[in-house]
Short mmCIF file of C-alpha atoms and ligand atoms in Angstrom, two decimals:
data_model
loop_
_atom_site.label_atom_id
_atom_site.label_comp_id
_atom_site.label_asym_id
_atom_site.label_seq_id
_atom_site.Cartn_x
_atom_site.Cartn_y
_atom_site.Cartn_z
CA MET I 57 -4.86 -0.78 -27.73
CA GLY I 58 -3.25 1.26 -24.94
CA LYS I 59 -1.20 -0.21 -22.15
CA PRO I 60 -3.02 -2.19 -19.44
CA ARG I 61 -3.75 -0.14 -16.33
CA VAL I 62 -2.76 -0.57 -12.68
CA LEU I 63 -4.03 1.35 -9.68
CA SER I 64 -2.84 1.40 -6.09
CA GLY I 65 -2.57 3.65 -3.05
CA ILE I 66 -1.12 4.10 0.42
CA GLN I 67 -2.61 5.80 3.45
CA PRO I 68 -0.72 8.91 4.51
CA THR I 69 -0.72 7.92 8.17
CA GLY I 70 2.49 7.52 10.13
CA GLU I 71 5.80 6.91 8.40
CA LEU I 72 6.09 4.73 5.30
CA HIS I 73 8.20 1.70 6.11
CA LEU I 74 9.99 -1.19 4.42
CA GLY I 75 6.71 -3.15 4.20
CA ASN I 76 5.09 -0.38 2.16
CA TYR I 77 8.17 -0.14 -0.02
CA LEU I 78 8.77 -3.83 -0.64
CA GLY I 79 5.12 -4.88 -0.67
CA ALA I 80 3.92 -2.03 -2.88
CA ILE I 81 6.03 0.89 -4.17
CA ARG I 82 9.03 -1.11 -5.37
CA ASN I 83 6.70 -3.29 -7.43
CA TRP I 84 4.97 -0.26 -8.92
CA VAL I 85 8.36 1.00 -10.04
CA GLU I 86 9.38 -2.33 -11.53
CA ILE I 87 6.26 -2.74 -13.65
CA GLN I 88 5.61 0.89 -14.52
CA GLN I 89 6.96 0.85 -18.09
CA ALA I 90 4.51 -1.89 -19.04
CA TYR I 91 1.43 -0.25 -17.48
CA ASP I 92 -0.48 2.98 -17.30
CA SER I 93 -0.26 3.55 -13.52
CA PHE I 94 -2.64 5.46 -11.25
CA LEU I 95 -1.12 5.91 -7.80
CA PHE I 96 -2.72 7.90 -5.05
CA MET I 97 -2.48 8.95 -1.42
CA ALA I 98 -5.50 7.47 0.40
CA ASP I 99 -6.18 10.49 2.61
CA LEU I 100 -9.92 9.70 2.94
CA HIS I 101 -8.92 6.36 4.42
CA ALA I 102 -6.56 8.13 6.81
CA ILE I 103 -9.42 9.54 8.89
CA THR I 104 -11.05 6.17 9.59
CA VAL I 105 -8.94 6.11 12.76
CA PRO I 106 -8.45 9.16 14.99
CA HIS I 107 -6.20 11.63 13.15
CA ASP I 108 -4.52 15.00 13.57
CA PRO I 109 -5.78 17.67 11.11
CA LYS I 110 -2.51 19.57 11.56
CA THR I 111 -0.47 16.81 9.91
CA LEU I 112 -2.86 15.28 7.35
CA ALA I 113 -1.98 17.53 4.40
CA ALA I 114 1.76 17.52 5.15
CA ASN I 115 1.79 13.72 5.40
CA THR I 116 -0.05 13.47 2.09
CA TYR I 117 2.64 15.57 0.40
CA LYS I 118 5.34 13.49 2.06
CA VAL I 119 3.94 10.29 0.59
CA ALA I 120 3.71 11.86 -2.88
CA ALA I 121 7.36 12.92 -2.61
CA LEU I 122 8.30 9.40 -1.53
CA TYR I 123 6.55 7.85 -4.53
CA LEU I 124 8.67 10.07 -6.77
CA ALA I 125 11.82 9.51 -4.72
CA CYS I 126 11.38 5.73 -4.98
CA GLY I 127 11.41 6.05 -8.76
CA ILE I 128 7.84 6.53 -9.95
CA ASP I 129 8.09 8.04 -13.43
CA LEU I 130 5.49 10.62 -14.39
CA ASN I 131 5.82 9.59 -18.03
CA CYS I 132 3.95 6.40 -17.21
CA ALA I 133 2.24 7.21 -13.92
CA THR I 134 -0.34 9.62 -12.53
CA ILE I 135 0.05 10.58 -8.87
CA PHE I 136 -2.96 12.15 -7.19
CA VAL I 137 -4.64 12.83 -3.86
CA GLN I 138 -7.77 10.73 -3.22
CA SER I 139 -9.73 13.58 -1.62
CA HIS I 140 -9.08 15.83 -4.65
CA VAL I 141 -11.24 13.57 -6.81
CA SER I 142 -14.74 13.73 -5.39
CA ALA I 143 -15.93 10.75 -7.44
CA HIS I 144 -14.34 8.49 -4.79
CA SER I 145 -16.74 9.67 -2.09
CA GLU I 146 -19.73 9.67 -4.37
CA LEU I 147 -19.24 6.18 -5.71
CA THR I 148 -18.66 4.96 -2.15
CA TRP I 149 -22.19 5.96 -1.20
CA LEU I 150 -23.68 4.13 -4.18
CA PHE I 151 -21.64 1.02 -3.35
CA MET I 152 -22.55 1.19 0.34
CA CYS I 153 -26.20 0.85 -0.54
CA LEU I 154 -25.42 -2.32 -2.49
CA THR I 155 -23.05 -3.99 -0.03
CA PRO I 156 -24.38 -6.45 2.53
CA LEU I 157 -23.36 -5.53 6.07
CA ASN I 158 -22.07 -9.01 6.83
CA TRP I 159 -19.49 -8.75 4.02
CA LEU I 160 -17.97 -5.80 5.86
CA GLU I 161 -18.18 -7.32 9.31
CA ALA I 162 -16.11 -10.26 8.04
CA MET I 163 -13.11 -8.10 7.12
CA VAL I 164 -10.06 -9.09 9.18
CA GLN I 165 -8.55 -5.58 9.23
CA PHE I 166 -11.83 -4.17 10.53
CA LYS I 167 -11.98 -6.74 13.30
CA GLU I 168 -8.36 -6.11 14.31
CA LYS I 169 -8.62 -2.32 14.29
CA ALA I 170 -12.07 -2.33 15.92
CA ILE I 171 -10.74 -4.36 18.83
CA ARG I 172 -7.98 -1.79 19.31
CA GLN I 173 -10.46 1.10 19.30
CA GLY I 174 -13.01 -0.49 21.58
CA GLU I 175 -16.37 1.25 21.86
CA ASN I 176 -15.27 4.29 19.89
CA VAL I 177 -15.12 2.46 16.61
CA GLY I 178 -16.48 4.68 13.83
CA ALA I 179 -18.72 3.70 10.93
CA GLY I 180 -15.90 4.82 8.62
CA LEU I 181 -13.75 1.93 9.77
CA LEU I 182 -16.46 -0.56 8.88
CA ASN I 183 -17.10 1.07 5.50
CA TYR I 184 -13.42 1.50 4.67
CA PRO I 185 -13.32 -1.44 2.20
CA VAL I 186 -16.27 0.03 0.28
CA LEU I 187 -14.28 3.23 -0.22
CA GLN I 188 -11.38 1.08 -1.34
CA ALA I 189 -13.64 -0.69 -3.85
CA ALA I 190 -14.68 2.71 -5.21
CA ASP I 191 -11.01 3.81 -5.42
CA ILE I 192 -10.23 0.81 -7.53
CA LEU I 193 -13.30 0.36 -9.72
CA LEU I 194 -13.45 4.03 -10.75
CA TYR I 195 -10.24 3.57 -12.75
CA GLU I 196 -11.16 0.24 -14.37
CA PRO I 197 -7.66 -1.15 -13.76
CA ASP I 198 -6.51 -4.53 -15.04
CA LYS I 199 -4.37 -5.17 -11.95
CA VAL I 200 -4.03 -3.86 -8.41
CA PRO I 201 -0.47 -4.26 -7.08
CA VAL I 202 -0.54 -4.53 -3.25
CA GLY I 203 0.94 -6.46 -0.33
CA GLU I 204 -0.62 -9.66 0.96
CA ASP I 205 -2.62 -7.89 3.71
CA GLN I 206 -4.88 -6.22 1.09
CA LYS I 207 -5.98 -9.47 -0.51
CA GLN I 208 -9.28 -9.67 1.34
CA HIS I 209 -10.15 -6.08 0.43
CA LEU I 210 -9.49 -6.85 -3.23
CA GLU I 211 -11.74 -9.89 -3.07
CA LEU I 212 -14.49 -7.70 -1.63
CA THR I 213 -13.90 -5.19 -4.44
CA ARG I 214 -14.41 -7.95 -6.99
CA ASP I 215 -17.54 -9.13 -5.17
CA ILE I 216 -19.02 -5.61 -5.19
CA ALA I 217 -18.29 -5.25 -8.93
CA ASP I 218 -19.81 -8.68 -9.68
CA ARG I 219 -22.90 -7.87 -7.64
CA LEU I 220 -23.43 -4.52 -9.35
CA ASN I 221 -22.86 -6.07 -12.78
CA PHE I 222 -25.33 -8.85 -11.96
CA GLN I 223 -28.02 -6.51 -10.64
CA PHE I 224 -27.64 -3.59 -13.03
CA GLY I 225 -25.61 -4.75 -16.05
CA SER I 226 -26.70 -6.90 -18.89
CA GLU I 227 -25.27 -10.16 -20.18
CA GLY I 228 -22.04 -9.45 -22.07
CA ASN I 229 -22.20 -5.77 -21.11
CA PRO I 230 -20.91 -5.35 -17.54
CA VAL I 231 -21.09 -1.91 -15.92
CA LEU I 232 -17.75 -2.32 -14.15
CA LYS I 233 -14.53 -4.06 -15.04
CA VAL I 234 -13.47 -6.67 -12.47
CA PRO I 235 -9.74 -6.27 -11.69
CA GLU I 236 -7.17 -8.87 -10.61
CA PRO I 237 -4.94 -8.52 -7.56
CA MET I 238 -1.20 -8.45 -8.24
CA ILE I 239 0.69 -9.70 -5.20
CA ARG I 240 4.35 -10.49 -5.59
CA LYS I 241 5.73 -13.38 -3.61
CA GLU I 242 8.83 -11.91 -2.02
CA GLY I 243 8.30 -8.80 0.07
CA ALA I 244 4.51 -9.29 0.07
CA ARG I 245 4.52 -9.70 3.83
CA VAL I 246 7.35 -7.93 5.64
CA MET I 247 7.28 -8.79 9.32
CA SER I 248 7.90 -6.67 12.42
CA LEU I 249 11.47 -6.33 13.69
CA THR I 250 10.31 -7.02 17.22
CA ASP I 251 8.08 -10.02 16.44
CA GLY I 252 8.58 -12.11 13.32
CA THR I 253 5.03 -13.44 13.47
CA LYS I 254 3.40 -9.98 13.15
CA LYS I 255 3.42 -7.83 10.01
CA MET I 256 5.42 -4.62 9.99
CA SER I 257 2.84 -1.87 10.42
CA LYS I 258 2.52 1.91 10.68
CA SER I 259 0.14 1.46 13.57
CA ASP I 260 2.47 -0.59 15.80
CA PRO I 261 3.06 1.62 18.85
CA SER I 262 6.76 0.77 18.87
CA ASP I 263 8.88 2.54 16.26
CA LEU I 264 11.53 -0.13 16.87
CA SER I 265 9.24 -2.61 15.13
CA ARG I 266 9.77 -1.06 11.69
CA ILE I 267 12.40 0.56 9.49
CA ASN I 268 10.94 3.73 8.04
CA LEU I 269 12.03 4.83 4.59
CA LEU I 270 13.24 8.13 6.03
CA ASP I 271 15.10 6.75 9.04
CA PRO I 272 18.65 8.16 9.13
CA PRO I 273 21.55 5.66 9.12
CA ASP I 274 22.14 5.78 12.89
CA VAL I 275 18.47 5.00 13.57
CA ILE I 276 18.51 2.11 11.10
CA ALA I 277 21.65 0.76 12.78
CA LYS I 278 20.05 1.06 16.23
CA LYS I 279 16.84 -0.68 15.17
CA ILE I 280 18.70 -3.57 13.56
CA LYS I 281 20.98 -3.89 16.58
CA ARG I 282 17.93 -4.22 18.84
CA CYS I 283 15.74 -6.32 16.55
CA LYS I 284 14.53 -9.69 17.77
CA THR I 285 16.61 -12.72 16.81
CA ASP I 286 16.97 -16.23 18.20
CA PRO I 287 19.70 -18.11 20.02
CA MET I 288 20.51 -20.51 17.17
CA ARG I 289 23.71 -20.37 15.15
CA GLY I 290 23.66 -20.58 11.40
CA LEU I 291 21.00 -18.62 9.53
CA GLU I 292 18.35 -20.11 7.26
CA PHE I 293 15.18 -19.35 5.31
CA ASP I 294 11.80 -21.01 5.72
CA ASN I 295 12.22 -22.62 9.16
CA PRO I 296 8.79 -22.11 10.78
CA GLU I 297 10.46 -22.19 14.19
CA ARG I 298 12.54 -19.14 13.20
CA PRO I 299 10.19 -16.46 11.83
CA GLU I 300 12.60 -13.60 12.61
CA CYS I 301 15.43 -15.37 10.81
CA ASN I 302 13.33 -15.87 7.69
CA ASN I 303 12.15 -12.25 7.72
CA LEU I 304 15.60 -10.70 8.19
CA LEU I 305 17.22 -12.90 5.56
CA THR I 306 14.43 -12.11 3.12
CA LEU I 307 14.84 -8.38 3.71
CA TYR I 308 18.58 -8.67 3.29
CA SER I 309 18.25 -10.56 0.03
CA ILE I 310 15.87 -8.00 -1.46
CA LEU I 311 17.72 -4.92 -0.24
CA ALA I 312 21.18 -6.25 -1.17
CA ASN I 313 19.74 -7.42 -4.49
CA LYS I 314 20.99 -10.97 -4.00
CA THR I 315 19.12 -14.18 -4.80
CA LYS I 316 17.66 -16.27 -2.03
CA ASP I 317 20.10 -19.08 -2.88
CA ALA I 318 23.08 -16.73 -2.71
CA VAL I 319 21.97 -15.40 0.70
CA ALA I 320 21.27 -18.92 2.03
CA GLU I 321 24.81 -19.88 1.04
CA GLU I 322 26.40 -16.68 2.38
CA CYS I 323 24.65 -16.86 5.77
CA ARG I 324 24.56 -20.62 6.39
CA GLU I 325 27.38 -20.52 8.96
CA MET I 326 26.85 -17.00 10.27
CA GLY I 327 25.86 -15.83 13.72
CA TRP I 328 23.70 -12.74 14.28
CA GLY I 329 26.75 -10.67 15.27
CA GLN I 330 28.16 -11.15 11.81
CA PHE I 331 24.87 -10.82 9.92
CA LYS I 332 23.52 -7.64 11.49
CA PRO I 333 26.26 -5.26 10.26
CA LEU I 334 25.88 -6.66 6.73
CA PHE I 335 22.13 -6.20 6.85
CA THR I 336 22.52 -2.69 8.26
CA GLU I 337 24.90 -1.72 5.50
CA ALA I 338 22.61 -3.10 2.77
CA THR I 339 19.60 -1.27 4.21
CA ILE I 340 21.39 2.07 4.50
CA ALA I 341 22.77 1.69 0.96
CA ALA I 342 19.32 0.89 -0.45
CA LEU I 343 17.50 3.73 1.33
CA GLY I 344 20.19 6.45 1.02
CA PRO I 345 19.47 7.45 -2.61
CA ILE I 346 15.71 7.45 -1.93
CA GLN I 347 16.23 9.78 1.03
CA ASP I 348 18.43 12.13 -1.00
CA ARG I 349 15.85 12.41 -3.78
CA TYR I 350 13.06 12.82 -1.24
CA HIS I 351 14.75 15.85 0.33
CA GLU I 352 15.33 17.42 -3.10
CA ILE I 353 11.67 17.00 -4.05
CA MET I 354 10.38 18.30 -0.73
CA ALA I 355 12.51 21.42 -1.16
CA ASN I 356 10.50 22.26 -4.29
CA LYS I 357 6.91 22.54 -3.13
CA ASP I 358 5.78 24.25 -6.36
CA TYR I 359 6.90 21.26 -8.35
CA LEU I 360 5.08 18.83 -6.06
CA GLU I 361 1.93 20.93 -6.25
CA SER I 362 2.05 20.95 -10.03
CA VAL I 363 2.43 17.16 -10.05
CA LEU I 364 -0.67 16.79 -7.89
CA ARG I 365 -2.68 19.33 -9.88
CA GLN I 366 -1.95 17.49 -13.09
CA GLY I 367 -2.59 14.20 -11.32
CA ARG I 368 -6.01 15.34 -10.29
CA GLU I 369 -6.94 16.31 -13.85
CA GLN I 370 -5.74 13.01 -15.26
CA ALA I 371 -7.49 11.04 -12.52
CA GLU I 372 -10.78 12.88 -12.98
CA ALA I 373 -10.69 12.26 -16.72
CA ILE I 374 -10.92 8.53 -15.99
CA ALA I 375 -12.93 8.50 -12.75
CA ASN I 376 -15.81 10.81 -13.66
CA PRO I 377 -17.00 8.89 -16.73
CA THR I 378 -17.02 5.65 -14.68
CA LEU I 379 -19.07 7.32 -11.97
CA HIS I 380 -21.55 8.54 -14.58
CA LYS I 381 -21.77 5.06 -16.06
CA VAL I 382 -22.66 3.59 -12.64
CA LYS I 383 -25.19 6.34 -11.93
CA ALA I 384 -26.84 5.78 -15.28
CA ALA I 385 -26.99 2.02 -14.64
CA LEU I 386 -28.63 2.68 -11.26
CA GLY I 387 -31.25 4.84 -12.96
CA TYR I 388 -30.19 8.35 -12.00
CA SER I 389 -31.00 11.25 -14.27
CA MET I 390 -27.90 13.16 -15.35
CA PRO I 391 -27.49 16.80 -14.21
CA LEU I 392 -28.69 19.18 -16.92
P1 TYM T 410 -1.56 0.70 3.64
O1 TYM T 410 -1.40 2.18 3.61
O2 TYM T 410 -1.74 0.02 4.94
O3 TYM T 410 -0.35 0.00 2.90
C1 TYM T 410 0.07 0.42 1.62
C2 TYM T 410 0.65 -0.74 0.84
O4 TYM T 410 1.72 -1.34 1.57
C3 TYM T 410 1.48 -2.74 1.72
N1 TYM T 410 1.98 -3.16 3.03
C4 TYM T 410 2.82 -4.21 3.20
N2 TYM T 410 3.37 -5.05 2.31
C5 TYM T 410 4.21 -5.99 2.82
N3 TYM T 410 4.47 -6.12 4.14
C6 TYM T 410 3.93 -5.30 5.06
N4 TYM T 410 4.23 -5.41 6.35
C7 TYM T 410 3.05 -4.27 4.59
N5 TYM T 410 2.36 -3.28 5.22
C8 TYM T 410 1.71 -2.61 4.23
C9 TYM T 410 -0.02 -2.89 1.62
O5 TYM T 410 -0.39 -4.19 1.24
C10 TYM T 410 -0.38 -1.86 0.58
O6 TYM T 410 -0.19 -2.38 -0.73
N6 TYM T 410 -6.28 0.10 2.22
C11 TYM T 410 -4.94 0.34 1.74
C12 TYM T 410 -4.82 1.63 0.94
C13 TYM T 410 -5.76 1.70 -0.20
C14 TYM T 410 -5.63 1.02 -1.44
C15 TYM T 410 -6.77 1.42 -2.19
C16 TYM T 410 -4.71 0.12 -1.96
C17 TYM T 410 -6.89 2.46 -0.23
N7 TYM T 410 -7.49 2.30 -1.43
C18 TYM T 410 -6.99 0.95 -3.50
C19 TYM T 410 -4.93 -0.35 -3.26
C20 TYM T 410 -6.05 0.05 -4.00
C21 TYM T 410 -4.03 0.46 2.93
O7 TYM T 410 -4.42 0.78 4.02
O8 TYM T 410 -2.72 0.26 2.65
#
């Protein structure tokens, strides 16, 4: 028996931020020795909202370099570009024909993004979770490590797999493996710096709302200086009246690598003026080595290209047989 498999991805839109790191990449790194990991840049997802063709490829490379800079080890992980593996698009079509429209209309992320886009909302945005289901099910992973906001998409993925197995599989012989979500408790929902009730997001128009993994120290210091706090003295976790306080303390505990109890004790009597410099220092210290490695990797484009070329081969070796299995179950003849 080989290692169990995980699969996950990030959209190469905007800058990757602490939410992406703590909700996803850091967890991939922590578990990678125990799993066979497939990690990709979701560049087909990136065009479900208006995008700039001039930056799409460069952003995709940037995210790949960040995966490596954050500590993804190619001895246990495959890194690839979603659009390089055409099975993703093909399986999406097959799944779309099996997915009830009302399942897609119920997706919270669709509703939120559709409201923002008004009448221009594209069919891609509605069908986005079907593409995500194809991304996942092609690789037959055991687990899908993501942040809390992806939970609904993973449930839909499981529903699509169950439906296909029910309609086209036979008892005891499912066509597709049904994966489990893997959502870690701490860091699963990093909140905005300007509103502790909203999640930190690439699509927030204000850059002050997030700390990006590549922000230089002075920018990190400025963002933390300006971030929203409250007028109370003494800092604490888990007070529903103080969402910003809970978020900032949680970030500090993860980035400074201290337990929640130790941070609760350390900050119990503190005011914001005392806490913010500590938090700033911990954030800069945690991101500095990632930024250094990132710049080294980006300076060697040939290396990055070879990683992605190999990634594509390894991804196709898993994805194509799954696609063929689904096509056969649906009754297609195989190309001669
Ligand atoms: P994306 O690009 O929005 O986010 C990538 C990962 O970061 C996590 N994340 C967060 N975690 C904690 N707090 C936050 N504020 C925060 N913001 C983002 C997300 O949960 C995610 O794990 N649809 C996906 C990309 C995708 C995918 C997939 C993921 C496409 N196909 C297949 C897994 C499997 C997305 O837009 O993530």
